[in-house]
Short mmCIF file of C-alpha atoms in Angstrom, two decimals:
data_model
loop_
_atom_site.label_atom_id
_atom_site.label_comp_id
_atom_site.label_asym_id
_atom_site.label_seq_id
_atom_site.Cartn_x
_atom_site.Cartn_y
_atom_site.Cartn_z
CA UNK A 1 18.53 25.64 79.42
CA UNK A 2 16.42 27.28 76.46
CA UNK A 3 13.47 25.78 75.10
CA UNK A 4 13.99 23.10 73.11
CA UNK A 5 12.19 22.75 69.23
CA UNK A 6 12.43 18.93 68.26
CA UNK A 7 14.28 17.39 71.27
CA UNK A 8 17.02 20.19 70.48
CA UNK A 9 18.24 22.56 72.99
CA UNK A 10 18.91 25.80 70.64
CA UNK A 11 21.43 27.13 72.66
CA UNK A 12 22.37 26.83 76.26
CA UNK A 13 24.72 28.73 78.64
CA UNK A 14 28.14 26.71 79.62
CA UNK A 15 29.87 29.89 80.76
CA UNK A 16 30.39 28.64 84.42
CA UNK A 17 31.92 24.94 82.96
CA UNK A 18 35.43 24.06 82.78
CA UNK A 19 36.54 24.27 78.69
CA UNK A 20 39.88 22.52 78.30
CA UNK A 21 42.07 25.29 76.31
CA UNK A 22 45.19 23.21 74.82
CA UNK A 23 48.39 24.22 76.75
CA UNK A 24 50.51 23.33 73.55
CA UNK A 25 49.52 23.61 70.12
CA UNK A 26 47.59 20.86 68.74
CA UNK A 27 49.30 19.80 65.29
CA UNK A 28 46.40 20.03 62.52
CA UNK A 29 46.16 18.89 58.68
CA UNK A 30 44.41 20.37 55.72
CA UNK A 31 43.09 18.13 52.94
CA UNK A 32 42.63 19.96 49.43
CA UNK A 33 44.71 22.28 50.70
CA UNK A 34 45.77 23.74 47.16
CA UNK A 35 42.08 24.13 46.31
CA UNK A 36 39.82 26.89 47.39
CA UNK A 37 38.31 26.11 50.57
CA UNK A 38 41.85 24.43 51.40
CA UNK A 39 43.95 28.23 51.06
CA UNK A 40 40.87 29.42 53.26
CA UNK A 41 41.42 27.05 55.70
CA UNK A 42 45.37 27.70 55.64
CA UNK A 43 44.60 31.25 56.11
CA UNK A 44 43.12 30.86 59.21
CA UNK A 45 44.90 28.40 60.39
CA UNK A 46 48.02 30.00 59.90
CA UNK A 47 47.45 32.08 63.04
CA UNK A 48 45.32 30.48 65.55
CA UNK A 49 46.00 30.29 69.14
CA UNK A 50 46.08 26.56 69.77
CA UNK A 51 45.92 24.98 66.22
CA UNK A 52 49.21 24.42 64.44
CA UNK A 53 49.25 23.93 60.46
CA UNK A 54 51.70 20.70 60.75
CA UNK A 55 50.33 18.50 57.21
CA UNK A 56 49.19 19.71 54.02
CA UNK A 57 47.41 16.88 51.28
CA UNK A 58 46.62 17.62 47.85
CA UNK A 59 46.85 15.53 44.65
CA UNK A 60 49.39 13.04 43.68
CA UNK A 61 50.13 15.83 40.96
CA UNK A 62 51.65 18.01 44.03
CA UNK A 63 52.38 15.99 46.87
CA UNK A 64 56.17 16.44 46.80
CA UNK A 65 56.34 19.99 46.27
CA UNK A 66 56.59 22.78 48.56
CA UNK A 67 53.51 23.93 49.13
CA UNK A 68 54.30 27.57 47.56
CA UNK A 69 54.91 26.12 44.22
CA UNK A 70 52.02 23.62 44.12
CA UNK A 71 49.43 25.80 44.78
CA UNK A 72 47.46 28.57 42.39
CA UNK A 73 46.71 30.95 45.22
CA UNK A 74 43.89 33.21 44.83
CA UNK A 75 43.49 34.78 48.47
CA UNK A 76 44.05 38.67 48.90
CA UNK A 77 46.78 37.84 51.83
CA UNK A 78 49.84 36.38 50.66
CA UNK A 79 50.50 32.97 51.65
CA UNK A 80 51.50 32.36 54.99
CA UNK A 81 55.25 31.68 56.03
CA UNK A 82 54.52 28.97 57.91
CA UNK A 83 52.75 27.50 55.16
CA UNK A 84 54.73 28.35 52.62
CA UNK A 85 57.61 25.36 52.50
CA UNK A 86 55.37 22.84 54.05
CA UNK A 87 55.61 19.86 51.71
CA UNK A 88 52.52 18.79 49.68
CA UNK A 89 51.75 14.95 50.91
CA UNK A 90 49.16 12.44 49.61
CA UNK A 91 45.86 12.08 50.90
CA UNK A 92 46.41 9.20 52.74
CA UNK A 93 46.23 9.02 56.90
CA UNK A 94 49.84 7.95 57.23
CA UNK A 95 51.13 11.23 56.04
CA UNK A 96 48.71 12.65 58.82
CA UNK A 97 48.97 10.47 62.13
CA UNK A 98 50.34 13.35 64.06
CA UNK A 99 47.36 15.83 63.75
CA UNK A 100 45.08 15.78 66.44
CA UNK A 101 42.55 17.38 63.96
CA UNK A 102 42.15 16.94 60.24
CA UNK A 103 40.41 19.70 58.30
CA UNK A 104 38.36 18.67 54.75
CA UNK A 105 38.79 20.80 52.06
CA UNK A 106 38.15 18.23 49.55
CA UNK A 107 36.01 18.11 46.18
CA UNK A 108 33.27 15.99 46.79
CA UNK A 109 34.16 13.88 43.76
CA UNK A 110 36.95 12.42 45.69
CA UNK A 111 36.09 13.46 49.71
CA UNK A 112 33.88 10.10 50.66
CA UNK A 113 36.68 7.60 50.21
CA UNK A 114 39.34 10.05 51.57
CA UNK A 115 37.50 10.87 54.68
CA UNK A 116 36.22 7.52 55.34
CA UNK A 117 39.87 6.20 55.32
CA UNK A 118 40.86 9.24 57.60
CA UNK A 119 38.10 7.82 60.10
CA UNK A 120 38.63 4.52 59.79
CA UNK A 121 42.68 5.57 60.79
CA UNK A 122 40.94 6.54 64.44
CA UNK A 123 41.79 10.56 63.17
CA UNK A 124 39.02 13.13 63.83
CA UNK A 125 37.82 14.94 60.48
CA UNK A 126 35.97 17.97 60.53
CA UNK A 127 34.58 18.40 56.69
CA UNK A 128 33.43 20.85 54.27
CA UNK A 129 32.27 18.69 51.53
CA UNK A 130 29.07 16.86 51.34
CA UNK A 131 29.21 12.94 51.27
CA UNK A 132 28.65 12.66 54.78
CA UNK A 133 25.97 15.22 55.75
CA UNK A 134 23.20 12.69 55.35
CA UNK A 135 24.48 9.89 57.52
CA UNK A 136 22.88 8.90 59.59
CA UNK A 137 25.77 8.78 62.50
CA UNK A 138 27.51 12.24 61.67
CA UNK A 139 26.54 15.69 63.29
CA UNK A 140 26.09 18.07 60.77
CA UNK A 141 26.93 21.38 62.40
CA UNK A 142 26.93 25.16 62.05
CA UNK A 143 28.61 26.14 64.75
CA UNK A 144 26.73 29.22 65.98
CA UNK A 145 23.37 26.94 65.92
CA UNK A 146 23.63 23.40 66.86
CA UNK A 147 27.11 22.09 68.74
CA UNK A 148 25.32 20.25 71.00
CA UNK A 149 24.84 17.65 67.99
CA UNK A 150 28.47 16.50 68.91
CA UNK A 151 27.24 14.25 71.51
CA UNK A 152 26.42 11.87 68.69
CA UNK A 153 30.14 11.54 68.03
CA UNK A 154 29.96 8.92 70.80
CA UNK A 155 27.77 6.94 69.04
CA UNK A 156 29.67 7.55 65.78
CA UNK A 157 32.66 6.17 67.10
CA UNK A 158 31.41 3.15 69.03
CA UNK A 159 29.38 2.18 65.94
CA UNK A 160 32.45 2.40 64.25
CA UNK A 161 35.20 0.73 66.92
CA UNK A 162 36.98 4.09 66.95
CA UNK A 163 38.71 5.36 70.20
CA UNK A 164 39.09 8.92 68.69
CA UNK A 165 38.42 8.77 64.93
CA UNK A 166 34.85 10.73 63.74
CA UNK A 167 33.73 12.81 60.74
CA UNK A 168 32.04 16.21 61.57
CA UNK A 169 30.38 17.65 58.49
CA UNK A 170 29.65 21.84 58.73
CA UNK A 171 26.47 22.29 56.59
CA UNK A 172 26.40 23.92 52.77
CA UNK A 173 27.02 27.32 52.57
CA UNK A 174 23.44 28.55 51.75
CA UNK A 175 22.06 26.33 54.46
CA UNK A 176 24.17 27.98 56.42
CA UNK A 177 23.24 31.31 56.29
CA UNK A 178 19.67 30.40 56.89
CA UNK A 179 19.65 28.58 59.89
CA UNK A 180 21.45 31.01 61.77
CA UNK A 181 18.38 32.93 61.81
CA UNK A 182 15.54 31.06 61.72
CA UNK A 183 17.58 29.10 65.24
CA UNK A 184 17.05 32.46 66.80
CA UNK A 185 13.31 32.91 65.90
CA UNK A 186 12.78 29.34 67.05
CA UNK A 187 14.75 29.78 70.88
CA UNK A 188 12.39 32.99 71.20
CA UNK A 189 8.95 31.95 69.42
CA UNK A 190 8.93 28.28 69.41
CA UNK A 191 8.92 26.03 65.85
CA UNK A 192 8.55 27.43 62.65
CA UNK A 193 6.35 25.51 60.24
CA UNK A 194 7.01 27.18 57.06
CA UNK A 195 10.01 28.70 55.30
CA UNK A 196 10.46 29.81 51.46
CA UNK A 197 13.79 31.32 50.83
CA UNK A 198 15.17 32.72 47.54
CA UNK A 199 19.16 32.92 47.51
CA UNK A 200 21.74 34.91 45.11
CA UNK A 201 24.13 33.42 45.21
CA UNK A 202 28.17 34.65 44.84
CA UNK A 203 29.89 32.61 42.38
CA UNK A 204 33.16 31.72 44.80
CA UNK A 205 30.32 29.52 45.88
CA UNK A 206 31.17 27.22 42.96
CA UNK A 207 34.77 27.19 43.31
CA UNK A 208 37.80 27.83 41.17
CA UNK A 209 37.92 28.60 38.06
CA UNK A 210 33.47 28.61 38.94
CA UNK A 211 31.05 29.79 36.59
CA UNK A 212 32.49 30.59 33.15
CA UNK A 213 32.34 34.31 32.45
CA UNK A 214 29.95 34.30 29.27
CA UNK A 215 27.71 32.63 31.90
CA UNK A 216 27.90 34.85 35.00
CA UNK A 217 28.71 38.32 33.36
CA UNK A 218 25.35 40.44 32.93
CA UNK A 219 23.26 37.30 33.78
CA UNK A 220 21.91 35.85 36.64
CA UNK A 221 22.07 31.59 36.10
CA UNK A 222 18.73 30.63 38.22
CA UNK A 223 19.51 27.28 38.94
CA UNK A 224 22.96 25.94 41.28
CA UNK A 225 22.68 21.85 40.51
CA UNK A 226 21.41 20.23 43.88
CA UNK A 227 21.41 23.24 46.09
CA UNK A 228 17.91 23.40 46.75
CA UNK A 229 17.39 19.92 47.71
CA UNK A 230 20.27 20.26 49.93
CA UNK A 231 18.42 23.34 51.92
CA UNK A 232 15.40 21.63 51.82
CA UNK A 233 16.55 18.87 53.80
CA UNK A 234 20.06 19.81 55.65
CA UNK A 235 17.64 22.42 57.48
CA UNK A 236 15.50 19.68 59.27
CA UNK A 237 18.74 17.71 60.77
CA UNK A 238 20.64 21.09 61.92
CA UNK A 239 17.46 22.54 63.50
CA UNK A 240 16.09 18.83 64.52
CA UNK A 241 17.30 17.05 67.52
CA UNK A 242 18.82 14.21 69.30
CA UNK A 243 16.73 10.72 69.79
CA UNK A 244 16.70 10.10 73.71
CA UNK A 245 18.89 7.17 73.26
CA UNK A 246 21.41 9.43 71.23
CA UNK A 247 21.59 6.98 68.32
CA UNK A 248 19.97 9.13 65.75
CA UNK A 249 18.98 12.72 64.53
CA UNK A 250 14.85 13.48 64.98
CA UNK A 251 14.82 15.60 61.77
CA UNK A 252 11.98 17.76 63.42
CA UNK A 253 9.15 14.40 63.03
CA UNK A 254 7.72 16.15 65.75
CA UNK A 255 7.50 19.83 64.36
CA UNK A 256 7.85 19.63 60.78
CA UNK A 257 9.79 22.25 59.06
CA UNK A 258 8.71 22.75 55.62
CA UNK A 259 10.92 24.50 53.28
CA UNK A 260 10.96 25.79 49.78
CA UNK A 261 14.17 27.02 48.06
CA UNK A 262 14.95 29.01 44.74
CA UNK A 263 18.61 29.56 44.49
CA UNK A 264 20.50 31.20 41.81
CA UNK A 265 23.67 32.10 41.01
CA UNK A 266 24.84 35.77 40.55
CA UNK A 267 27.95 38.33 39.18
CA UNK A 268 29.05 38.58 43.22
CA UNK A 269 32.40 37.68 43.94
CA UNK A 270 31.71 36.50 48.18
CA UNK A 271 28.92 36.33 50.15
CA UNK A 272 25.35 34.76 49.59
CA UNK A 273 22.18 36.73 50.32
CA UNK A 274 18.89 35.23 50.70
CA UNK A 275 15.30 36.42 51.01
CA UNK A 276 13.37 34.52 53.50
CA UNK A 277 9.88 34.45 54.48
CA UNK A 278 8.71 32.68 57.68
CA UNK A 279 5.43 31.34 59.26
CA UNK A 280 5.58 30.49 62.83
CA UNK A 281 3.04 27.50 64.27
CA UNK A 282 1.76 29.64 67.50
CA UNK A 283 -0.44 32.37 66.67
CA UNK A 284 -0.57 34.84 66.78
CA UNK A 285 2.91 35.22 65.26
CA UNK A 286 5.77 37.90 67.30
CA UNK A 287 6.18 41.37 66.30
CA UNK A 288 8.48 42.77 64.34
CA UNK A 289 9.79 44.64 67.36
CA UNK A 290 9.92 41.56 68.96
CA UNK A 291 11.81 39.96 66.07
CA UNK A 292 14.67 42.09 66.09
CA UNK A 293 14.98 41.98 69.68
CA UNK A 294 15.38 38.17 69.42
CA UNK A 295 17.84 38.47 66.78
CA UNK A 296 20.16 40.84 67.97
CA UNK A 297 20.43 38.88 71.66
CA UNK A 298 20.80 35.57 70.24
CA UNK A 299 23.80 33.82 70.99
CA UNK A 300 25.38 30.29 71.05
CA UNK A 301 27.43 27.41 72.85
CA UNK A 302 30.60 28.44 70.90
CA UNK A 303 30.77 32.29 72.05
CA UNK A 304 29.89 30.84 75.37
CA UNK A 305 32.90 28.24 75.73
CA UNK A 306 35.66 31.05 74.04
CA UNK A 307 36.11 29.44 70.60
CA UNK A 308 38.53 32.07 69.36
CA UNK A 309 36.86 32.13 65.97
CA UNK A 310 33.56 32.80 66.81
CA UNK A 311 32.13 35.95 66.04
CA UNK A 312 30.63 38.60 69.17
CA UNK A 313 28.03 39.03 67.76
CA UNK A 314 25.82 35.86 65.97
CA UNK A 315 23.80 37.66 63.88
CA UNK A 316 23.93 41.81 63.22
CA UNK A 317 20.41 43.97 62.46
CA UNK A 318 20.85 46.57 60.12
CA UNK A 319 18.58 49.43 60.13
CA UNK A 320 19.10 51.17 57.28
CA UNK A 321 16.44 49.78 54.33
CA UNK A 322 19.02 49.08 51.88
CA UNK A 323 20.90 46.61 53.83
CA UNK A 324 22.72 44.28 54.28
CA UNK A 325 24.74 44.31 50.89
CA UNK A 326 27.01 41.51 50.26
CA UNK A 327 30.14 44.17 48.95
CA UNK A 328 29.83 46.22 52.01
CA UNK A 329 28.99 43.65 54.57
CA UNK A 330 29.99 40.66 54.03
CA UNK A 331 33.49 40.80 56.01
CA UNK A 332 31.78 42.02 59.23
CA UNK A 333 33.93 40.41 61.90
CA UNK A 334 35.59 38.39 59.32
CA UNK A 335 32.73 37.04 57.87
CA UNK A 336 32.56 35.03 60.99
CA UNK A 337 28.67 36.01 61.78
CA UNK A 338 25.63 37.00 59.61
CA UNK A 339 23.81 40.18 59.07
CA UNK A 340 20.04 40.36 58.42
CA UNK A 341 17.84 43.34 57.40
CA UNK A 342 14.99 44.62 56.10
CA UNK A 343 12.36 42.72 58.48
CA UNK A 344 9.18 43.49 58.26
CA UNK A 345 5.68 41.64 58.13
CA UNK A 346 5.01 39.20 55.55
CA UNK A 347 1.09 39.31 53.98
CA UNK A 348 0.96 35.73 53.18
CA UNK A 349 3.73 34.05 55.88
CA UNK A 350 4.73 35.86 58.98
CA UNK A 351 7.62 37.41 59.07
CA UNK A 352 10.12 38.65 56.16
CA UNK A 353 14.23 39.66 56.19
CA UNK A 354 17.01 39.24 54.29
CA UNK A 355 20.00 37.31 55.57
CA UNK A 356 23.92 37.79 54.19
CA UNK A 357 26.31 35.14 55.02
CA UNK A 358 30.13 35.05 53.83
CA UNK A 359 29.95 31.30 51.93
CA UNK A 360 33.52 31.17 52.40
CA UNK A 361 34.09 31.82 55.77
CA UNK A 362 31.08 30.84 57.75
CA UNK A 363 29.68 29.44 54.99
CA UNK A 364 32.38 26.93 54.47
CA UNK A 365 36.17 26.64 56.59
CA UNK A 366 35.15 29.27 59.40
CA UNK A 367 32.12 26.63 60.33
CA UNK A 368 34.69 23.90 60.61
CA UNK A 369 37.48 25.62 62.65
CA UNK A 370 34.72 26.98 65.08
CA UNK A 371 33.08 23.00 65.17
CA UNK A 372 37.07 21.94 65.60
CA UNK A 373 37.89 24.43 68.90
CA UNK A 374 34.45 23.57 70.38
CA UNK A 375 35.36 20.26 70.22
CA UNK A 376 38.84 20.62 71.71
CA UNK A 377 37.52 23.18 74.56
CA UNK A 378 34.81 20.32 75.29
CA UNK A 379 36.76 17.51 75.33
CA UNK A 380 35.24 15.71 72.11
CA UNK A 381 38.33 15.56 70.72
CA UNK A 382 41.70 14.99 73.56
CA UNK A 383 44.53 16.60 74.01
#
């Protein structure tokens, strides 16, 4: 086991336990699966080794319709064939009981109702959208940081009179990107005490059709309603741990993680980049040398047990100065991992780097499908 920062183990080594790979496909459903996040997760989906795309839910406007002719798509791969003639259903868990797994792709105008009937139907959700991040019962997960937060799933369901049903929320998408790192300086250094972190961010983060053009085009918009808050505090409960008795999330009481965010919006189609400055509580604070090294060894739970999304490697150092650069790096094994550059020492923190996440594949339905397969190859969720 690796130290542990709040009660939470960062990371530990399960390479010589049994995982439970599915021997047939395990049927799967996509809710909002005409919006954005929904043709991301249908994407990757469409493909994977044990997950089979088996029930697509949209609006009442489209359930009915193949899903070819409901959906707008605005991916660079054509939609998949076996996508394609699926039929649009409702958003209700009858249309659904089959899939072992039920991916969120919802608006969060409409998600807390959906998903909370989707739970309530004993079906395991694993969500994108936000209603749920802050209960107090359901893991909020990025996959290369904190799995180990789906022991509380337990809990969740017997709280709940579930024999399978749970919500899994993955974190938002700049949160994301920012904990990835900061988990690796905290498995190799012990707790950070201070972070301020300034994000650009790409404007797929708000969707489709997003930012209006006047807006966006030869501007930068420096404020993204509720995104700083949700940094602020989302951080705490990834990087926090367990209570001994399992029944509740620590949210670091005992090593308080202050942070301050500035996040704005910028003319980038994909992938958020953030500038982050950290103070460590032992002094004296590591190296730079030393920071690097820690980075470019860290790995996680979900490499470890063969999720077949994960990325090799959890976080890539550049070296050159001018890096990383969200046009030229943010597809790096499929946008699955992160890359960080330009560390060097920080005159009034520690430490300072800049992080690059893709906010629509790690940063949003990547997350999920890795939390989904690490729950399958651990047994959270049967099969």
């Amino acid at each position: 086991m690796f130290p542990a920062v709040g009660g939470r183990e960062l990371c530990h080594s399960t390479s010589s336990e049994m995982t439970l790979t599915p021997q047939v496909p395990l049927k799967v459903g996509v809710l909002g699966a005409t919006g954005t996040v929904g043709q991301r997760f249908i994407l990757l989906l469409s493909s994977h080794p044990f997950f089979q795309l088996h029930a697509l839910g949209a609006s009442s406007r489209s359930a009915g319709m193949a899903y070819a002719k409901a959906v707008r798509w605005k991916q660079v791969s054509p939609i998949p064939e076996n996508a394609r003639d699926l039929v649009v259903k409702t958003c209700v868990p009858q249309e659904f009981a089959e899939c072992a797994i039920v991916f969120s792709g919802l608006d969060a105008d409409v998600a807390g109702d959906i998903e909370a009937a989707f739970r309530a139907a004993d079906l395991a959700v694993f969500s994108n959208a936000k209603n749920f991040r802050r209960e107090p019962a359901v893991p909020l997960i990025v996959p290369l940081v904190n799995t180990s937060h789906l022991s509380m799933v337990q809990y969740q369901r017997s709280q709940l009179s579930l024999q399978k049903g749970f919500i899994v929320t993955n974190a938002n998408c700049s949160t994301t990107g920012l904990v990835i790192p900061l988990a690796a300086l905290e498995k190799a250094f012990g707790p950070i005490d201070t972070c301020i972190v300034t994000t650009m961010q790409a404007i797929s983060g708000a969707g489709y059709p997003g930012v209006p053009s006047f807006d966006i085009f030869d501007n930068i918009v420096p404020h993204i309603g509720g995104e700083e808050e949700k940094i602020e505090w989302e951080a705490a409960k990834i990087l926090g741990g367990i209570s001994e008795d399992g029944k509740s999330f620590d949210l670091r009481a005992s090593a308080p993680l202050n942070v301050s965010a500035s996040c704005n919006r910028v003319p980038v189609l994909e992938g958020h980049t953030e500038c982050v400055s950290v103070r460590f509580a032992k002094r004296p604070p590591p190296s730079v040398e030393d920071v690097i090294k820690s980075l470019r060894s860290f790995s996680c739970e979900a490499q470890q047990v063969g999720c077949p999304s994960a990325p090799k490697e959890v976080i890539f150092v550049h070296e050159e100065v001018d890096r990383p650069q969200p046009r030229l790096d943010r597809d790096y094994q499929k946008g699955a991992g992160v890359n960080v550059g330009r560390i060097r020492p920080c005159p009034v923190l520690d430490i300072k780097f800049v992080v690059l996440s893709n906010n629509v594949a790690i940063g949003a339905a990547t997350s999920s499908i890795i939390n989904a397969e690490y729950a399958v190859l651990t047994g959270v969720v049967s099969h």
